[in-house]
Amino acid sequence: MIRVGVVGAAGRMGREVCRSVAADPELELVAAVDRSPGEPIEGEPRTLSLDEFADDDGRLVERAMQVAIDFTHPDVVLGNVRWFLDHGVHSVVGTTGITPEGLDEIRAIAEAGPANVVVAPNFAIGAVLMMRFAAEASRFLPDAEIVELHHAAKADAPSGTAMATARRMAASRGAARAARGEERVPGARGADVEGVHIHSVRLPGLVAHQAVILGGQGQTLTIRHDSVDRTSFMPGVLMAVKAVASLPGLTVGLDALLEEA
Ligand code: NAD
């Protein structure tokens, strides 16, 4: 049994993750951690703050988590990961918004210590494949734009998935493409990430969706993925939790795990 703590446990993703961990016979849910101590989450261990979870010497209490799963907020995730690394706890991080510099810092600390980290902007297998197919397609169709659509409460834009997709497409495409045309209203052409324009839609009723539209002579190719509910992320999260102890240092994206599955 792997002892697992969920950080951000009271959130939309955190609640689903708690349910999935509790239902998995190979995993034991030992802590559901959220920002402020409060009422217990129904059917789950009580909520704790991260500091409350350490003993007086700052070490984790007995039966502490071996793997932490973080679905919190872009503003706090880096601090949380530093905490996991300082306490020798492996982590699986779904929170988006970690900068390339933040990833470099995590990589350096993880490579120097005993705890490993998996960071993935999207744990849905279909979204991972969508990113892979988009990178492959951009080799042949270098003109492409991304439309990502999420629920109205999403904290960051563009989405981490869209940013990762754009970077992968730019890397496989070679020379960056120039944006054409003048913006009559600032933002009309979306965000330019390494030459790939990203358009972020935020509406109630949506979960997480992305279309990559590639254009060529007399044709377009659209690669689209839809997460229609949050259970779509759970098989990927559980896969990462079970693999993280054997993945030294920092692993970014689910691709490395899919190759081994
Ligand atoms: P949410 O706002 O519903 O939940 C976030 C929770 O984190 C809240 O309960 C909040 O109280 C808690 N929190 C904030 N700061 C904290 C701290 N310092 N310590 C402990 N808990 C803290 O958000 P959500 O919709 O669940 O999304 C969470 C994150 O996951 C976002 O960054 C989102 O983009 C990302 N996300 C990733 C994937 C993926 O597959 N990687 C999928 C969906 C969402």
GROMACS .gro file of C-alpha atoms and ligand atoms in nm:
model
  305
    1MET     CA    1   0.000   0.000   0.000
    2ILE     CA    2   0.127   0.344  -0.090
    3ARG     CA    3   0.031   0.609   0.168
    4VAL     CA    4  -0.106   0.911  -0.016
    5GLY     CA    5  -0.189   1.268   0.088
    6VAL     CA    6  -0.403   1.495  -0.126
    7VAL     CA    7  -0.325   1.869  -0.110
    8GLY     CA    8  -0.602   2.096  -0.230
    9ALA     CA    9  -0.841   1.822  -0.115
   10ALA     CA   10  -1.144   2.046  -0.083
   11GLY     CA   11  -1.122   2.172  -0.442
   12ARG     CA   12  -1.294   2.047  -0.757
   13MET     CA   13  -1.004   1.822  -0.856
   14GLY     CA   14  -0.899   1.741  -0.499
   15ARG     CA   15  -1.236   1.590  -0.409
   16GLU     CA   16  -1.234   1.366  -0.715
   17VAL     CA   17  -0.874   1.263  -0.642
   18CYS     CA   18  -0.964   1.176  -0.279
   19ARG     CA   19  -1.246   0.951  -0.402
   20SER     CA   20  -1.021   0.777  -0.655
   21VAL     CA   21  -0.734   0.721  -0.410
   22ALA     CA   22  -0.971   0.587  -0.144
   23ALA     CA   23  -1.121   0.343  -0.396
   24ASP     CA   24  -0.785   0.205  -0.517
   25PRO     CA   25  -0.678  -0.115  -0.337
   26GLU     CA   26  -0.307  -0.033  -0.382
   27LEU     CA   27  -0.337   0.312  -0.221
   28GLU     CA   28  -0.423   0.439   0.127
   29LEU     CA   29  -0.557   0.793   0.171
   30VAL     CA   30  -0.381   0.913   0.489
   31ALA     CA   31  -0.443   1.287   0.467
   32ALA     CA   32  -0.666   1.533   0.289
   33VAL     CA   33  -0.491   1.868   0.317
   34ASP     CA   34  -0.636   2.207   0.228
   35ARG     CA   35  -0.552   2.569   0.290
   36SER     CA   36  -0.735   2.615   0.616
   37PRO     CA   37  -0.826   2.358   0.879
   38GLY     CA   38  -1.200   2.322   0.880
   39GLU     CA   39  -1.484   2.078   0.866
   40PRO     CA   40  -1.393   1.724   0.764
   41ILE     CA   41  -1.457   1.639   0.401
   42GLU     CA   42  -1.741   1.390   0.409
   43GLY     CA   43  -1.606   1.036   0.431
   44GLU     CA   44  -1.243   1.151   0.421
   45PRO     CA   45  -0.974   1.226   0.681
   46ARG     CA   46  -1.003   1.574   0.828
   47THR     CA   47  -0.845   1.867   0.650
   48LEU     CA   48  -0.509   1.988   0.776
   49SER     CA   49  -0.277   2.266   0.674
   50LEU     CA   50   0.065   2.150   0.555
   51ASP     CA   51   0.238   2.291   0.865
   52GLU     CA   52  -0.007   2.115   1.093
   53PHE     CA   53   0.084   1.793   0.918
   54ALA     CA   54   0.447   1.816   1.039
   55ASP     CA   55   0.546   1.746   1.401
   56ASP     CA   56   0.723   1.999   1.628
   57ASP     CA   57   1.057   1.931   1.461
   58GLY     CA   58   0.906   1.995   1.121
   59ARG     CA   59   0.916   1.625   1.030
   60LEU     CA   60   0.615   1.440   0.903
   61VAL     CA   61   0.410   1.256   1.160
   62GLU     CA   62   0.408   0.877   1.176
   63ARG     CA   63   0.210   0.709   0.898
   64ALA     CA   64   0.278   1.018   0.695
   65MET     CA   65   0.223   1.035   0.323
   66GLN     CA   66   0.480   0.874   0.095
   67VAL     CA   67   0.331   1.047  -0.208
   68ALA     CA   68   0.158   1.386  -0.211
   69ILE     CA   69  -0.083   1.483  -0.488
   70ASP     CA   70  -0.112   1.860  -0.540
   71PHE     CA   71  -0.412   2.024  -0.708
   72THR     CA   72  -0.406   2.370  -0.551
   73HIS     CA   73  -0.336   2.710  -0.711
   74PRO     CA   74  -0.063   2.852  -0.937
   75ASP     CA   75   0.038   3.101  -0.663
   76VAL     CA   76   0.116   2.836  -0.401
   77VAL     CA   77   0.219   2.524  -0.588
   78LEU     CA   78   0.592   2.596  -0.599
   79GLY     CA   79   0.601   2.651  -0.222
   80ASN     CA   80   0.414   2.324  -0.170
   81VAL     CA   81   0.655   2.130  -0.392
   82ARG     CA   82   0.953   2.278  -0.204
   83TRP     CA   83   0.785   2.155   0.116
   84PHE     CA   84   0.738   1.801  -0.023
   85LEU     CA   85   1.102   1.791  -0.135
   86ASP     CA   86   1.226   1.923   0.202
   87HIS     CA   87   1.030   1.649   0.379
   88GLY     CA   88   1.137   1.363   0.150
   89VAL     CA   89   0.785   1.311   0.011
   90HIS     CA   90   0.741   1.215  -0.355
   91SER     CA   91   0.487   1.432  -0.532
   92VAL     CA   92   0.248   1.422  -0.826
   93VAL     CA   93   0.160   1.775  -0.929
   94GLY     CA   94  -0.141   1.861  -1.142
   95THR     CA   95  -0.156   2.230  -1.054
   96THR     CA   96  -0.078   2.439  -1.360
   97GLY     CA   97   0.111   2.766  -1.388
   98ILE     CA   98   0.461   2.652  -1.283
   99THR     CA   99   0.708   2.859  -1.488
  100PRO     CA  100   1.007   2.706  -1.672
  101GLU     CA  101   1.229   2.866  -1.401
  102GLY     CA  102   1.016   2.699  -1.133
  103LEU     CA  103   1.059   2.363  -1.306
  104ASP     CA  104   1.437   2.418  -1.319
  105GLU     CA  105   1.440   2.482  -0.944
  106ILE     CA  106   1.230   2.170  -0.874
  107ARG     CA  107   1.457   1.962  -1.099
  108ALA     CA  108   1.772   2.080  -0.919
  109ILE     CA  109   1.634   2.005  -0.570
  110ALA     CA  110   1.481   1.671  -0.675
  111GLU     CA  111   1.805   1.553  -0.837
  112ALA     CA  112   1.998   1.636  -0.521
  113GLY     CA  113   1.760   1.466  -0.275
  114PRO     CA  114   1.561   1.147  -0.215
  115ALA     CA  115   1.215   1.266  -0.329
  116ASN     CA  116   1.092   1.259  -0.689
  117VAL     CA  117   0.836   1.480  -0.863
  118VAL     CA  118   0.598   1.422  -1.156
  119VAL     CA  119   0.444   1.742  -1.296
  120ALA     CA  120   0.180   1.709  -1.567
  121PRO     CA  121  -0.034   1.992  -1.705
  122ASN     CA  122  -0.294   1.736  -1.810
  123PHE     CA  123  -0.352   1.387  -1.669
  124ALA     CA  124  -0.616   1.286  -1.925
  125ILE     CA  125  -0.469   1.022  -2.154
  126GLY     CA  126  -0.660   1.164  -2.452
  127ALA     CA  127  -0.513   1.510  -2.392
  128VAL     CA  128  -0.162   1.365  -2.376
  129LEU     CA  129  -0.223   1.198  -2.713
  130MET     CA  130  -0.371   1.523  -2.851
  131MET     CA  131  -0.047   1.705  -2.759
  132ARG     CA  132   0.163   1.432  -2.916
  133PHE     CA  133  -0.042   1.429  -3.240
  134ALA     CA  134  -0.034   1.810  -3.258
  135ALA     CA  135   0.346   1.816  -3.229
  136GLU     CA  136   0.371   1.553  -3.504
  137ALA     CA  137   0.124   1.737  -3.730
  138SER     CA  138   0.305   2.071  -3.691
  139ARG     CA  139   0.613   1.922  -3.862
  140PHE     CA  140   0.408   1.909  -4.182
  141LEU     CA  141   0.155   2.190  -4.119
  142PRO     CA  142   0.352   2.465  -3.939
  143ASP     CA  143   0.066   2.722  -3.936
  144ALA     CA  144  -0.146   2.643  -3.633
  145GLU     CA  145  -0.353   2.803  -3.359
  146ILE     CA  146  -0.497   2.667  -3.036
  147VAL     CA  147  -0.843   2.728  -2.894
  148GLU     CA  148  -0.868   2.613  -2.532
  149LEU     CA  149  -1.199   2.620  -2.344
  150HIS     CA  150  -1.241   2.585  -1.967
  151HIS     CA  151  -1.493   2.640  -1.686
  152ALA     CA  152  -1.534   3.000  -1.573
  153ALA     CA  153  -1.355   2.952  -1.236
  154LYS     CA  154  -1.022   2.848  -1.385
  155ALA     CA  155  -0.749   3.064  -1.224
  156ASP     CA  156  -0.499   3.088  -1.509
  157ALA     CA  157  -0.499   3.160  -1.883
  158PRO     CA  158  -0.377   3.027  -2.115
  159SER     CA  159  -0.415   2.678  -1.972
  160GLY     CA  160  -0.105   2.476  -1.884
  161THR     CA  161  -0.206   2.224  -2.149
  162ALA     CA  162  -0.222   2.491  -2.418
  163MET     CA  163   0.117   2.632  -2.316
  164ALA     CA  164   0.275   2.286  -2.319
  165THR     CA  165   0.113   2.206  -2.655
  166ALA     CA  166   0.240   2.530  -2.811
  167ARG     CA  167   0.595   2.472  -2.685
  168ARG     CA  168   0.600   2.115  -2.815
  169MET     CA  169   0.463   2.224  -3.152
  170ALA     CA  170   0.719   2.505  -3.176
  171ALA     CA  171   1.002   2.263  -3.093
  172SER     CA  172   0.905   2.012  -3.360
  173ARG     CA  173   0.813   2.277  -3.619
  174GLY     CA  174   1.150   2.452  -3.632
  175ALA     CA  175   1.148   2.823  -3.723
  176ALA     CA  176   0.880   3.031  -3.549
  177ARG     CA  177   0.599   3.162  -3.769
  178ALA     CA  178   0.526   3.534  -3.780
  179ALA     CA  179   0.175   3.650  -3.682
  180ARG     CA  180   0.004   3.826  -3.970
  181GLY     CA  181  -0.240   4.115  -3.970
  182GLU     CA  182  -0.290   4.405  -3.734
  183GLU     CA  183  -0.489   4.379  -3.410
  184ARG     CA  184  -0.760   4.646  -3.410
  185VAL     CA  185  -0.845   4.547  -3.051
  186PRO     CA  186  -0.554   4.432  -2.826
  187GLY     CA  187  -0.578   4.059  -2.763
  188ALA     CA  188  -0.787   3.986  -3.072
  189ARG     CA  189  -0.525   3.742  -3.199
  190GLY     CA  190  -0.484   3.570  -2.863
  191ALA     CA  191  -0.160   3.503  -2.675
  192ASP     CA  192   0.152   3.437  -2.881
  193VAL     CA  193   0.345   3.146  -2.725
  194GLU     CA  194   0.654   3.076  -2.933
  195GLY     CA  195   0.467   3.171  -3.251
  196VAL     CA  196   0.155   2.967  -3.175
  197HIS     CA  197  -0.151   3.181  -3.098
  198ILE     CA  198  -0.368   3.061  -2.809
  199HIS     CA  199  -0.730   3.171  -2.760
  200SER     CA  200  -0.874   3.110  -2.411
  201VAL     CA  201  -1.251   3.070  -2.369
  202ARG     CA  202  -1.394   3.072  -2.013
  203LEU     CA  203  -1.761   2.981  -1.968
  204PRO     CA  204  -1.983   2.807  -1.716
  205GLY     CA  205  -2.079   2.460  -1.835
  206LEU     CA  206  -1.734   2.377  -1.972
  207VAL     CA  207  -1.482   2.142  -1.806
  208ALA     CA  208  -1.152   2.126  -2.006
  209HIS     CA  209  -1.138   2.125  -2.385
  210GLN     CA  210  -0.880   2.207  -2.650
  211ALA     CA  211  -0.874   2.222  -3.029
  212VAL     CA  212  -0.550   2.255  -3.225
  213ILE     CA  213  -0.628   2.386  -3.573
  214LEU     CA  214  -0.357   2.347  -3.835
  215GLY     CA  215  -0.388   2.511  -4.174
  216GLY     CA  216  -0.227   2.415  -4.503
  217GLN     CA  217  -0.289   2.476  -4.870
  218GLY     CA  218  -0.660   2.420  -4.932
  219GLN     CA  219  -0.709   2.225  -4.609
  220THR     CA  220  -0.728   2.237  -4.230
  221LEU     CA  221  -0.670   1.967  -3.972
  222THR     CA  222  -0.838   1.993  -3.629
  223ILE     CA  223  -0.719   1.781  -3.338
  224ARG     CA  224  -0.962   1.813  -3.048
  225HIS     CA  225  -0.985   1.672  -2.699
  226ASP     CA  226  -1.270   1.711  -2.449
  227SER     CA  227  -1.266   1.625  -2.081
  228VAL     CA  228  -1.639   1.610  -2.016
  229ASP     CA  229  -1.593   1.539  -1.645
  230ARG     CA  230  -1.307   1.534  -1.397
  231THR     CA  231  -1.291   1.154  -1.376
  232SER     CA  232  -1.103   1.178  -1.711
  233PHE     CA  233  -0.791   1.284  -1.517
  234MET     CA  234  -0.800   1.006  -1.257
  235PRO     CA  235  -0.638   0.709  -1.439
  236GLY     CA  236  -0.339   0.932  -1.524
  237VAL     CA  237  -0.310   1.065  -1.167
  238LEU     CA  238  -0.320   0.713  -1.018
  239MET     CA  239  -0.067   0.590  -1.276
  240ALA     CA  240   0.171   0.871  -1.175
  241VAL     CA  241   0.124   0.804  -0.801
  242LYS     CA  242   0.223   0.440  -0.849
  243ALA     CA  243   0.522   0.525  -1.071
  244VAL     CA  244   0.672   0.835  -0.906
  245ALA     CA  245   0.897   0.647  -0.659
  246SER     CA  246   1.076   0.481  -0.952
  247LEU     CA  247   1.117   0.798  -1.161
  248PRO     CA  248   1.428   0.979  -1.026
  249GLY     CA  249   1.433   1.360  -1.018
  250LEU     CA  250   1.168   1.554  -1.209
  251THR     CA  251   0.944   1.406  -1.478
  252VAL     CA  252   0.736   1.652  -1.682
  253GLY     CA  253   0.426   1.521  -1.861
  254LEU     CA  254   0.261   1.180  -1.868
  255ASP     CA  255   0.433   1.076  -2.190
  256ALA     CA  256   0.726   0.911  -2.012
  257LEU     CA  257   0.484   0.698  -1.808
  258LEU     CA  258   0.271   0.602  -2.109
  259GLU     CA  259   0.577   0.464  -2.285
  260GLU     CA  260   0.633   0.228  -1.991
  261ALA     CA  261   0.268   0.125  -1.948
  262NAD     P1  262  -1.011   2.465  -0.701
  262NAD     O1  263  -1.001   2.612  -0.680
  262NAD     O2  264  -1.146   2.402  -0.709
  262NAD     O3  265  -0.932   2.389  -0.583
  262NAD     C1  266  -0.808   2.429  -0.534
  262NAD     C2  267  -0.803   2.394  -0.384
  262NAD     O4  268  -0.670   2.420  -0.337
  262NAD     C3  269  -0.898   2.481  -0.299
  262NAD     O5  270  -0.976   2.396  -0.215
  262NAD     C4  271  -0.803   2.566  -0.216
  262NAD     O6  272  -0.853   2.596  -0.084
  262NAD     C5  273  -0.681   2.476  -0.206
  262NAD     N1  274  -0.557   2.547  -0.174
  262NAD     C6  275  -0.518   2.669  -0.217
  262NAD     N2  276  -0.399   2.698  -0.163
  262NAD     C7  277  -0.362   2.594  -0.087
  262NAD     C8  278  -0.248   2.566  -0.008
  262NAD     N3  279  -0.149   2.655   0.006
  262NAD     N4  280  -0.242   2.446   0.057
  262NAD     C9  281  -0.343   2.358   0.046
  262NAD     N5  282  -0.454   2.378  -0.028
  262NAD    C10  283  -0.463   2.496  -0.093
  262NAD     O7  284  -0.925   2.434  -0.832
  262NAD     P2  285  -0.933   2.304  -0.927
  262NAD     O8  286  -1.032   2.326  -1.036
  262NAD     O9  287  -0.944   2.183  -0.841
  262NAD    O10  288  -0.789   2.310  -0.996
  262NAD    C11  289  -0.670   2.305  -0.918
  262NAD    C12  290  -0.549   2.312  -1.010
  262NAD    O11  291  -0.544   2.193  -1.090
  262NAD    C13  292  -0.551   2.428  -1.110
  262NAD    O12  293  -0.419   2.479  -1.126
  262NAD    C14  294  -0.599   2.365  -1.239
  262NAD    O13  295  -0.554   2.433  -1.354
  262NAD    C15  296  -0.532   2.230  -1.227
  262NAD     N6  297  -0.588   2.121  -1.309
  262NAD    C16  298  -0.498   2.032  -1.359
  262NAD    C17  299  -0.542   1.921  -1.427
  262NAD    C18  300  -0.441   1.822  -1.478
  262NAD    O14  301  -0.478   1.722  -1.542
  262NAD     N7  302  -0.312   1.843  -1.452
  262NAD    C19  303  -0.679   1.900  -1.447
  262NAD    C20  304  -0.769   1.993  -1.395
  262NAD    C21  305  -0.723   2.103  -1.323
   0.00000   0.00000   0.00000
